[in-house]
XYZ file of C-alpha atoms in Angstrom:
732
model
C 246.860 170.276 111.426
C 249.807 170.175 113.845
C 250.773 173.771 113.004
C 247.176 174.877 113.617
C 247.171 173.201 117.054
C 250.448 174.930 117.945
C 249.054 178.327 116.892
C 245.783 177.664 118.769
C 247.771 176.908 121.929
C 249.718 180.136 121.711
C 246.576 182.184 120.963
C 244.897 180.638 124.039
C 247.935 181.665 126.110
C 247.668 185.279 124.866
C 243.935 185.303 125.580
C 244.497 184.120 129.167
C 247.087 186.864 129.785
C 244.869 189.590 128.281
C 242.094 188.797 130.772
C 244.141 189.887 133.797
C 246.979 191.932 132.301
C 245.987 193.600 128.991
C 249.120 195.799 129.158
C 251.478 192.796 129.290
C 254.631 192.716 127.166
C 253.260 190.357 124.492
C 256.378 190.966 122.395
C 258.442 189.176 125.080
C 255.969 186.270 125.264
C 255.951 185.865 121.468
C 259.747 186.040 121.320
C 259.997 183.271 123.945
C 257.458 181.176 122.008
C 259.323 181.537 118.677
C 262.683 180.813 120.329
C 261.355 177.720 122.151
C 259.680 176.451 118.950
C 262.992 176.719 117.101
C 265.014 175.202 119.981
C 262.705 172.154 120.286
C 262.273 171.721 116.520
C 262.185 168.003 115.628
C 261.601 166.922 119.256
C 258.420 165.064 120.186
C 256.622 164.177 123.401
C 255.893 160.494 124.176
C 252.326 161.251 123.057
C 253.605 162.086 119.562
C 252.837 165.818 119.952
C 255.503 168.361 118.925
C 257.520 169.204 122.042
C 256.547 172.899 121.935
C 253.001 171.916 122.991
C 254.323 171.216 126.526
C 256.088 174.585 127.178
C 253.035 176.467 125.851
C 250.720 174.494 128.154
C 253.037 175.299 131.085
C 252.742 178.980 130.095
C 248.924 178.651 130.058
C 248.891 177.168 133.573
C 251.057 180.067 134.792
C 248.703 182.540 133.069
C 245.744 180.914 134.874
C 247.641 181.694 138.095
C 247.981 185.280 136.779
C 251.780 185.236 136.925
C 254.018 188.005 135.548
C 255.481 188.063 132.010
C 258.959 186.947 133.170
C 257.520 183.816 134.800
C 255.443 182.946 131.727
C 258.395 183.524 129.377
C 260.576 181.343 131.644
C 257.820 178.700 131.640
C 257.864 178.627 127.825
C 261.687 178.372 127.894
C 261.987 176.073 130.921
C 263.373 173.030 129.026
C 265.733 174.861 126.644
C 268.870 174.668 128.810
C 268.329 170.992 129.647
C 267.002 169.572 126.353
C 268.504 171.787 123.628
C 272.022 173.062 122.720
C 271.238 176.552 124.080
C 273.075 177.584 127.259
C 272.333 179.800 130.256
C 274.569 182.518 128.824
C 272.674 182.461 125.512
C 269.285 182.730 127.278
C 270.687 185.564 129.419
C 271.876 187.444 126.318
C 268.514 187.032 124.536
C 266.073 187.438 127.450
C 267.980 189.030 130.338
C 269.300 187.819 133.695
C 265.917 187.492 135.451
C 264.428 185.041 132.937
C 267.729 183.137 132.542
C 267.955 182.657 136.328
C 264.384 181.330 136.443
C 265.038 178.875 133.606
C 268.271 177.678 135.198
C 266.539 177.330 138.583
C 263.850 175.076 137.091
C 266.530 173.060 135.248
C 268.357 172.364 138.531
C 265.121 171.195 140.162
C 264.450 168.924 137.181
C 267.702 167.132 137.901
C 266.566 166.194 141.398
C 265.990 162.426 141.218
C 263.218 161.007 143.420
C 264.481 158.359 145.829
C 263.429 156.832 149.086
C 266.973 156.928 150.424
C 266.980 159.364 153.298
C 270.302 161.156 152.777
C 269.779 161.866 149.070
C 266.140 162.809 149.628
C 267.105 165.276 152.357
C 269.729 166.838 150.071
C 267.171 167.145 147.258
C 264.756 168.976 149.564
C 267.546 171.298 150.711
C 268.247 172.226 147.072
C 264.569 172.821 146.482
C 264.180 175.099 149.514
C 267.258 177.112 148.589
C 265.898 177.572 145.045
C 262.557 178.661 146.519
C 264.236 181.120 148.886
C 266.151 182.714 146.017
C 263.023 183.162 143.858
C 259.755 181.432 144.753
C 258.687 181.662 141.097
C 261.089 178.794 140.324
C 258.929 176.328 142.233
C 255.694 177.801 140.810
C 257.017 177.173 137.266
C 258.083 173.681 138.329
C 254.587 172.997 139.705
C 253.059 174.107 136.383
C 255.516 171.829 134.542
C 254.600 168.908 136.793
C 250.853 169.534 136.403
C 250.979 169.332 132.608
C 253.176 166.229 132.780
C 250.611 164.618 135.087
C 247.790 165.534 132.686
C 249.622 163.613 129.939
C 250.834 160.720 132.121
C 248.614 158.191 130.300
C 251.215 158.019 127.501
C 253.920 156.769 129.906
C 254.682 153.164 130.902
C 252.919 151.747 133.966
C 256.143 151.861 135.985
C 256.776 155.501 135.059
C 253.167 156.388 135.901
C 253.516 154.954 139.422
C 256.895 156.624 139.994
C 255.714 160.072 138.854
C 252.390 159.786 140.708
C 254.104 158.829 143.979
C 256.641 161.626 143.608
C 253.838 164.112 142.917
C 251.727 162.985 145.878
C 254.657 163.030 148.319
C 256.526 166.165 147.176
C 254.772 168.463 144.731
C 251.145 168.369 145.957
C 252.200 169.160 149.576
C 254.417 171.991 148.298
C 251.499 173.446 146.325
C 249.412 173.221 149.514
C 252.107 174.936 151.617
C 252.294 177.731 149.029
C 248.490 178.013 149.110
C 248.044 177.126 145.417
C 244.920 175.001 145.918
C 244.060 175.188 142.228
C 247.139 173.105 141.417
C 247.251 171.093 144.648
C 243.779 169.555 144.183
C 244.367 168.558 140.571
C 247.828 167.087 141.323
C 246.323 164.957 144.113
C 243.431 163.713 141.973
C 245.716 162.824 139.057
C 248.160 161.020 141.380
C 245.287 159.199 143.129
C 244.032 157.941 139.762
C 247.345 156.181 139.002
C 248.311 155.080 142.516
C 244.964 153.462 143.362
C 242.859 153.328 140.208
C 240.311 150.920 141.713
C 239.456 153.264 144.618
C 239.545 156.279 142.286
C 237.029 154.933 139.788
C 234.866 153.353 142.505
C 234.544 156.720 144.274
C 234.002 158.584 140.997
C 231.176 156.177 140.143
C 229.490 156.616 143.554
C 229.609 160.412 143.215
C 228.388 160.336 139.592
C 225.322 158.264 140.545
C 223.964 161.057 142.725
C 225.385 163.954 140.700
C 222.063 165.094 139.171
C 220.254 164.779 142.494
C 223.038 166.665 144.295
C 223.227 169.438 141.678
C 219.465 169.957 141.865
C 219.663 170.143 145.673
C 222.549 172.662 145.635
C 220.952 174.788 142.863
C 217.757 175.130 144.929
C 219.807 176.297 147.945
C 221.798 178.747 145.780
C 218.570 180.282 144.454
C 217.165 180.591 147.988
C 220.381 182.217 149.266
C 220.545 184.602 146.262
C 217.036 185.904 146.975
C 217.817 186.397 150.667
C 221.118 188.266 150.097
C 219.421 190.565 147.573
C 216.653 191.280 150.093
C 219.096 192.447 152.779
C 221.362 194.319 150.306
C 224.468 192.062 150.403
C 226.114 191.902 146.978
C 227.312 188.301 146.598
C 228.323 185.867 143.880
C 227.033 182.428 144.877
C 228.284 179.184 143.384
C 228.386 175.472 144.097
C 231.765 174.039 145.082
C 232.952 170.664 143.824
C 235.189 168.814 146.290
C 238.203 166.989 144.824
C 238.014 163.184 144.732
C 241.231 162.621 146.685
C 240.102 165.060 149.379
C 236.870 163.054 149.785
C 238.750 159.732 149.767
C 241.290 160.979 152.332
C 238.515 162.141 154.667
C 236.673 158.818 154.296
C 239.775 156.730 155.086
C 241.260 158.857 157.893
C 237.909 159.397 159.650
C 236.517 155.931 158.789
C 233.382 157.420 157.199
C 231.120 156.466 154.315
C 230.489 158.889 151.457
C 227.070 159.748 152.971
C 228.825 160.987 156.145
C 231.031 163.540 154.341
C 229.161 166.782 155.055
C 231.142 169.092 152.768
C 230.349 166.936 149.733
C 227.499 169.429 149.373
C 228.910 172.954 149.455
C 228.185 176.502 148.349
C 230.503 179.482 148.271
C 229.595 183.157 148.741
C 232.083 185.702 147.370
C 231.422 189.239 148.665
C 233.088 192.657 148.450
C 234.245 193.329 152.040
C 235.187 191.556 155.271
C 232.177 193.226 156.909
C 229.939 191.574 154.298
C 231.542 188.192 155.102
C 230.333 188.283 158.708
C 226.953 189.800 157.716
C 226.448 186.965 155.222
C 227.436 184.416 157.881
C 224.783 185.765 160.248
C 222.215 185.580 157.444
C 223.148 181.954 156.651
C 222.783 180.986 160.320
C 219.317 182.573 160.306
C 218.310 180.598 157.216
C 219.857 177.252 158.190
C 220.595 175.674 161.558
C 224.382 175.581 162.173
C 225.943 172.293 163.343
C 227.732 172.684 166.719
C 231.540 172.661 166.501
C 231.517 172.942 162.699
C 232.397 176.642 162.340
C 235.927 177.849 161.438
C 237.003 181.466 161.159
C 240.070 181.557 158.907
C 239.638 185.298 158.336
C 240.656 186.340 161.854
C 243.024 183.358 162.050
C 244.502 182.849 158.526
C 246.284 179.603 157.744
C 250.075 179.856 157.336
C 249.644 179.331 153.575
C 247.615 182.610 153.476
C 244.182 180.965 153.146
C 241.306 183.083 154.512
C 237.601 182.206 154.574
C 234.657 181.524 156.874
C 233.550 177.881 156.971
C 230.304 176.690 158.528
C 228.422 173.405 158.219
C 224.646 173.843 158.454
C 221.547 171.636 158.213
C 219.784 172.204 154.900
C 216.385 171.190 153.553
C 215.415 167.551 154.152
C 217.922 167.476 157.052
C 220.955 167.120 154.742
C 224.088 168.904 156.052
C 226.100 171.079 153.676
C 229.071 173.431 153.983
C 229.079 177.186 153.369
C 232.282 179.100 152.564
C 232.253 182.904 152.674
C 235.142 185.105 151.512
C 236.002 188.339 149.697
C 237.205 188.418 146.073
C 240.809 189.005 147.170
C 240.582 186.087 149.620
C 239.151 183.944 146.832
C 242.061 184.777 144.543
C 244.606 183.976 147.245
C 242.730 180.741 148.064
C 243.036 179.664 144.438
C 246.591 180.737 143.586
C 248.279 181.266 146.990
C 251.726 182.869 146.869
C 251.241 183.547 143.134
C 248.723 186.242 144.138
C 251.655 188.413 145.281
C 252.714 189.281 141.737
C 250.726 192.479 141.125
C 250.789 194.252 137.788
C 248.857 197.508 137.838
C 250.468 198.497 141.132
C 253.908 197.920 139.628
C 255.192 195.067 141.793
C 254.299 192.963 144.785
C 254.466 194.163 148.395
C 257.913 193.143 149.599
C 256.953 193.251 153.281
C 253.787 191.204 152.831
C 255.622 188.727 150.598
C 258.418 188.301 153.167
C 255.896 187.676 155.953
C 254.142 184.976 153.941
C 257.426 183.163 153.392
C 258.675 183.385 156.983
C 258.097 179.628 157.319
C 260.518 179.062 154.418
C 263.256 181.165 156.027
C 262.757 179.237 159.269
C 262.954 175.946 157.371
C 266.263 176.951 155.777
C 267.679 177.918 159.185
C 266.710 174.512 160.589
C 268.157 172.643 157.613
C 271.520 174.377 158.190
C 271.564 173.034 161.752
C 270.233 169.557 160.971
C 273.334 167.642 159.904
C 271.599 164.310 160.381
C 269.396 163.600 157.321
C 266.902 161.625 159.422
C 266.456 164.632 161.717
C 266.078 166.982 158.755
C 263.444 164.789 157.066
C 261.540 164.411 160.336
C 261.464 168.194 160.846
C 260.404 168.626 157.247
C 257.441 166.285 157.588
C 256.419 167.921 160.843
C 256.626 171.527 159.697
C 255.862 171.451 155.996
C 253.352 168.772 155.147
C 250.885 169.011 158.009
C 247.633 170.705 158.935
C 247.410 173.255 161.737
C 245.451 173.721 164.932
C 244.654 177.222 166.281
C 244.655 177.757 170.057
C 244.549 180.789 172.361
C 246.610 182.139 175.237
C 244.599 183.302 178.302
C 245.014 186.890 176.945
C 243.407 185.930 173.623
C 246.552 185.774 171.454
C 246.361 183.134 168.710
C 249.000 180.431 168.279
C 248.969 178.085 165.315
C 250.648 174.727 165.839
C 250.878 171.407 164.033
C 247.667 169.354 164.300
C 248.070 166.938 167.213
C 250.292 169.324 169.223
C 250.352 169.163 173.008
C 250.503 171.762 175.798
C 254.297 171.257 175.784
C 254.466 172.393 172.132
C 252.304 175.388 173.074
C 254.593 176.312 176.012
C 257.749 176.267 173.858
C 256.014 178.260 171.104
C 255.656 181.105 173.653
C 259.189 181.027 175.096
C 261.943 178.521 175.932
C 261.854 179.568 179.582
C 258.099 178.860 179.820
C 258.641 175.368 178.429
C 261.655 174.621 180.639
C 259.787 175.679 183.834
C 256.493 174.011 182.883
C 254.976 171.602 185.445
C 251.421 171.357 184.110
C 248.738 172.879 181.894
C 245.112 173.984 181.995
C 243.008 173.669 178.856
C 239.706 175.561 178.919
C 240.091 175.939 182.695
C 240.687 172.234 183.402
C 243.970 170.502 184.285
C 244.949 168.231 181.390
C 247.735 165.685 180.874
C 250.834 166.909 179.069
C 250.126 164.573 176.144
C 246.626 166.050 175.648
C 245.973 166.708 171.931
C 245.074 170.380 171.462
C 241.932 171.223 169.482
C 240.885 174.314 167.547
C 239.698 177.073 169.868
C 241.258 175.641 173.071
C 242.394 178.235 175.618
C 245.687 177.019 177.072
C 247.308 178.192 180.303
C 250.772 176.907 181.209
C 251.546 176.273 184.898
C 255.198 176.954 185.716
C 257.422 176.695 188.773
C 260.735 178.309 189.611
C 261.690 175.093 191.409
C 261.240 172.995 188.263
C 264.089 170.643 187.364
C 263.579 171.390 183.688
C 262.076 169.292 180.898
C 261.918 165.521 181.013
C 263.508 163.388 178.299
C 260.111 161.681 177.967
C 258.770 164.959 176.551
C 260.740 164.275 173.372
C 258.371 161.337 172.720
C 255.286 163.534 173.267
C 255.997 166.790 171.392
C 254.940 167.187 167.768
C 256.774 170.350 166.663
C 260.461 170.499 165.802
C 260.625 173.868 167.594
C 259.775 172.229 170.942
C 262.037 169.256 170.269
C 265.009 171.491 169.393
C 264.541 173.648 172.508
C 264.323 170.605 174.795
C 267.523 169.225 173.266
C 269.219 172.603 173.740
C 268.322 172.537 177.439
C 269.936 169.131 177.900
C 273.052 170.289 176.074
C 273.313 173.258 178.426
C 272.540 171.283 181.595
C 275.138 168.640 180.806
C 277.774 171.280 180.260
C 280.155 169.971 182.952
C 279.931 166.454 181.582
C 280.494 167.751 178.039
C 283.505 169.817 179.112
C 285.102 166.754 180.725
C 284.432 164.592 177.678
C 285.773 167.272 175.316
C 288.933 167.681 177.426
C 289.571 163.906 177.177
C 289.145 163.970 173.394
C 291.478 166.965 173.132
C 294.207 165.390 175.271
C 294.019 162.085 173.346
C 294.514 164.000 170.102
C 297.468 165.883 171.630
C 299.029 162.560 172.620
C 298.710 161.293 169.022
C 300.692 164.376 167.954
C 303.387 163.868 170.634
C 302.293 166.978 172.541
C 301.294 167.606 176.154
C 298.693 170.049 177.525
C 301.427 172.022 179.313
C 303.184 172.634 175.977
C 300.246 174.084 174.065
C 297.954 175.545 176.734
C 299.770 178.856 177.032
C 297.667 181.990 177.462
C 298.816 183.666 174.216
C 298.245 180.458 172.189
C 294.819 179.830 173.772
C 293.635 183.403 173.108
C 294.580 183.120 169.410
C 292.720 179.792 169.027
C 289.591 180.994 170.856
C 289.422 184.107 168.650
C 289.850 181.950 165.556
C 286.880 179.716 166.430
C 284.734 182.340 168.239
C 284.714 180.730 171.706
C 284.735 182.707 174.956
C 286.703 180.163 176.964
C 288.592 176.891 176.624
C 285.677 175.206 178.448
C 283.274 176.372 175.719
C 285.559 174.787 173.150
C 285.784 171.506 175.098
C 281.965 171.355 175.291
C 281.722 172.015 171.542
C 284.121 169.134 170.855
C 281.982 166.767 172.928
C 278.858 167.808 171.002
C 280.584 167.398 167.637
C 280.456 171.095 166.701
C 284.224 171.051 166.077
C 286.699 168.177 165.801
C 289.642 167.696 168.210
C 291.873 167.002 165.183
C 291.119 170.433 163.714
C 291.719 172.225 167.024
C 294.939 170.356 167.839
C 296.283 171.030 164.341
C 295.760 174.742 164.981
C 297.232 174.552 168.500
C 300.236 172.725 167.078
C 300.831 175.493 164.527
C 300.448 178.298 167.097
C 302.696 176.443 169.564
C 305.420 176.136 166.910
C 305.183 179.889 166.167
C 305.627 180.688 169.875
C 308.992 178.878 170.004
C 312.427 180.485 169.340
C 313.510 180.295 165.631
C 315.990 177.429 166.138
C 313.382 175.311 167.976
C 310.783 176.064 165.269
C 313.177 174.605 162.688
C 313.747 171.492 164.835
C 309.974 170.916 165.229
C 309.488 171.268 161.468
C 312.304 168.791 160.712
C 310.828 166.286 163.200
C 307.447 166.692 161.546
C 308.890 166.075 158.053
C 310.679 162.958 159.325
C 307.452 161.591 160.803
C 305.608 162.192 157.522
C 308.335 160.278 155.628
C 308.008 157.318 158.005
C 304.227 157.447 157.690
C 304.425 157.374 153.872
C 306.969 154.543 153.855
C 304.585 152.150 155.619
C 303.701 149.096 153.586
C 300.599 149.195 151.423
C 297.762 147.219 153.040
C 296.558 144.229 151.009
C 292.918 145.321 151.217
C 293.778 148.822 150.013
C 292.313 150.228 153.236
C 294.087 152.090 156.027
C 292.568 152.001 159.534
C 293.332 155.281 161.253
C 295.647 154.886 164.252
C 296.044 151.084 163.866
C 298.714 149.230 161.866
C 298.478 145.605 160.681
C 294.804 145.395 161.514
C 292.572 142.636 160.137
C 290.259 144.333 157.617
C 287.197 142.787 155.967
C 285.141 144.393 153.175
C 281.477 144.022 154.036
C 279.408 141.973 151.562
C 276.204 143.857 152.394
C 277.357 146.937 150.438
C 280.636 145.889 148.692
C 282.671 149.123 149.024
C 285.164 149.914 146.242
C 287.843 152.621 145.921
C 286.152 155.978 145.419
C 283.317 155.229 147.873
C 283.106 157.091 151.163
C 283.688 154.419 153.810
C 283.453 153.845 157.557
C 284.889 151.065 159.723
C 283.070 149.047 162.374
C 285.018 147.164 165.042
C 283.610 143.627 165.170
C 284.077 141.022 167.890
C 286.928 138.740 166.828
C 286.850 139.572 163.090
C 288.801 142.833 162.995
C 287.351 145.899 161.278
C 284.384 145.485 158.938
C 284.399 148.201 156.249
C 281.099 149.588 154.936
C 280.070 152.322 152.522
C 278.863 155.335 154.488
C 275.465 155.108 152.787
C 275.073 151.419 153.681
C 271.632 150.817 155.291
C 273.274 148.615 157.950
C 275.409 151.547 159.074
C 272.390 153.869 159.294
C 269.901 151.428 160.770
C 271.921 149.205 163.065
C 275.559 150.124 163.564
C 274.902 153.787 164.286
C 273.347 152.748 167.620
C 276.838 151.591 168.645
C 278.787 154.554 167.314
C 281.542 153.976 169.885
C 282.588 151.025 167.706
C 282.843 153.111 164.543
C 286.379 153.911 163.394
C 287.809 156.119 160.667
C 289.142 154.257 157.603
C 290.255 155.419 154.160
C 291.500 154.089 150.830
C 295.242 153.987 150.199
C 295.798 156.432 147.303
C 292.333 155.462 145.989
C 293.761 153.041 143.334
C 295.585 149.733 143.750
C 296.146 148.048 140.357
C 296.543 144.548 141.798
C 293.515 144.674 144.092
C 289.990 144.028 142.771
C 286.595 144.391 144.429
C 283.106 142.986 143.883
C 280.231 145.317 143.024
C 276.569 144.382 142.578
C 274.375 146.191 140.056
C 270.707 145.805 139.128
C 269.085 146.771 135.848
C 265.578 146.822 134.416
C 264.839 146.569 130.708
C 262.011 145.849 128.312
C 262.242 142.179 127.320
C 263.487 141.371 123.795
C 265.592 138.836 121.911
C 269.355 139.372 122.105
C 269.256 141.715 125.128
C 271.353 139.490 127.413
C 273.986 138.969 124.699
C 274.362 142.750 124.179
C 274.753 143.355 127.921
C 277.385 140.617 128.431
C 279.248 141.793 125.289
C 279.381 145.350 126.672
C 280.886 144.012 129.915
C 283.376 141.832 127.999
C 284.487 144.715 125.773
C 285.246 146.743 128.923
C 287.520 143.912 130.156
C 285.576 143.669 133.399
C 285.124 140.137 134.818
C 281.454 139.152 135.265
C 281.346 136.956 138.394
C 277.601 136.254 138.642
C 274.360 137.021 136.812
C 270.715 136.356 137.620
C 267.827 137.412 135.378
C 264.062 137.001 135.475
C 260.994 138.478 133.790
C 258.466 140.325 135.982
C 254.654 140.251 135.725
C 254.837 143.632 133.997
C 256.953 141.962 131.264
C 260.231 143.691 131.964
C 263.559 142.003 132.701
C 265.064 142.357 136.188
C 268.770 141.483 136.109
C 271.262 141.271 139.027
C 275.001 141.131 138.221
C 278.210 140.932 140.239
C 281.242 142.561 138.590
C 284.923 142.539 139.584
C 286.295 146.082 139.417
C 289.167 148.277 140.662
C 287.349 151.492 141.600
C 284.111 153.507 141.337
C 285.308 155.273 138.178
C 285.471 151.927 136.381
C 282.043 151.004 137.747
C 280.490 154.325 136.642
C 281.829 153.796 133.096
C 280.334 150.322 132.709
C 276.989 151.470 134.180
C 276.915 154.343 131.672
C 277.779 151.946 128.832
C 275.038 149.453 129.725
C 272.462 152.250 130.216
C 272.957 153.219 126.541
C 271.826 149.777 125.341
C 268.385 149.886 123.726
C 265.440 148.993 126.041
C 267.481 149.354 129.280
C 265.484 151.967 131.225
C 266.939 151.741 134.734
C 270.326 150.693 136.108
C 271.881 151.277 139.507
C 274.440 149.966 141.941
C 272.951 148.028 144.835
C 272.965 149.719 148.225
């Protein structure tokens, strides 16, 4: 029975491929299937199914998107590197570099853990975007993998269901939307909605089901009427009813505070025609047959969405006064609307259009450029939310050029989307011929004219609170950096001279023309003032520059003086190393014999990246760099932050407290096994608190006395291997 199901799955996969690509390399697909079956032999899914069922289903989803053979083969093999003994090199030898790279790319994405912590989350997104930029098929395979996992989520624990559903709703569904793969996006959202808010999901499903027969009869009558009319006028059209996804309906109801009876596009028909000319002809015919609702027409053919979506949308009044939506598009538009970026893998033509493909992914290149500049994870995540997971608004310049911006954008965003200079000289704006406030929310179809003045003093800092696009925000910040150049130069000079003083040097010693020229060439600055300004803005550290100046200064001296400088330097290093070891194991940079206190909010231990905070009357408080208190509170007073570091990373006679939390399924003897594991590791257990949650799992908090992070990592790994422990982590 099981073997028959496995064969049926593979035959369905072949059938799906044959429909759109009868000349496909089925030998490659079958080879991947046989290899994956062998590699996963003996492995089972949580559902009890043989593991091979999952890779084959992923292949089927990719075939429904009409992906190429390499993508489908990689989809079938996508878990082999992670879950079986086979390596990247083995896959490369058997299936070639292209497929091996795809499999490895998906494996790396699989290792991205979902977390709400901003720094790690930002880093995970960076990895994902870089993988996408290298080969967008990696994320398409990952989306197919996620979709099948969501379809089988009912076999997981309640906690796992919520975690996966939240991750899918916040990361994968928006990515599918941004790539234009609505076929996957809608199903991912509905499946996530079902687990995240089952009461609302089933309540809405019940309300829709009650009127399903009535609604279908209503739509079928309209379809028949439209079919007759299109045939009369000679427009060849395929006409079908369109079912709206549950989450899409729910989202519209909650965001617009509407009842289900007020959602007009609950009733919808779609006309698929042969040409763009037929699209507009069919639209005119529909507006003759049914009265269009004012302000409810959208032309996404002349103004495509950034995710490539094209269609005409119009809401009209149907029989009995019931509004319904009409969508009109060509067959190619329909395919792109369903599968998005996946539509760019052509077969009969022998490859996708590189130029067209590059244009469609311009937003991704821009995103990667921004992420390189955004060193602050909060800034990166904010830009990401603004530019990736949002809807758009389309507005016009007075000359009729179209600009697409984030929904909710203002005239300021519009001005900076045209040119930095327009934004910097802006003093007002006209929208549809009328003067509007700068915080006016632009709407689809608005004609925007920016009023500028040569006498303008530049942007206001208040604009940063108004703008919605990261492009405008970045350009405003750039203006302030440039305008405060003199102040930045002065601040940078002070930092530079303080660092020179620490190194027993004076400006007159190192600021010689030949030395300066060498340094400026090294760091690509036009003048010493440019370098000072960069130091003030944090683009380069004074320590790095002074170290280089020091080296160049030494080289400029006569040989005998060079030797003397080197000997002095060696002597200073000896004295520095001979300083007594601090009791806390922590050295405060530039300060000896300083009172140091390890913060209890995050309990840093050797191996952690740390930062010091100068307190009032209690010396230096040392925190882990990822401590929430540092990010949320202390960072506002960054002048009181000070560099600290561990002395040699290990001090045998110094111990530290570390808090860990674990979750486990409740059972007899669990606590004894955990405490025994800690005892066997010779790690003192200083405190323990355990309770059972409503979901019948144990939540346990422990305080351990350790020497360093390596010791902590070992005990966490040991405890995680105990049966029924499903989550363990160090407290932040």
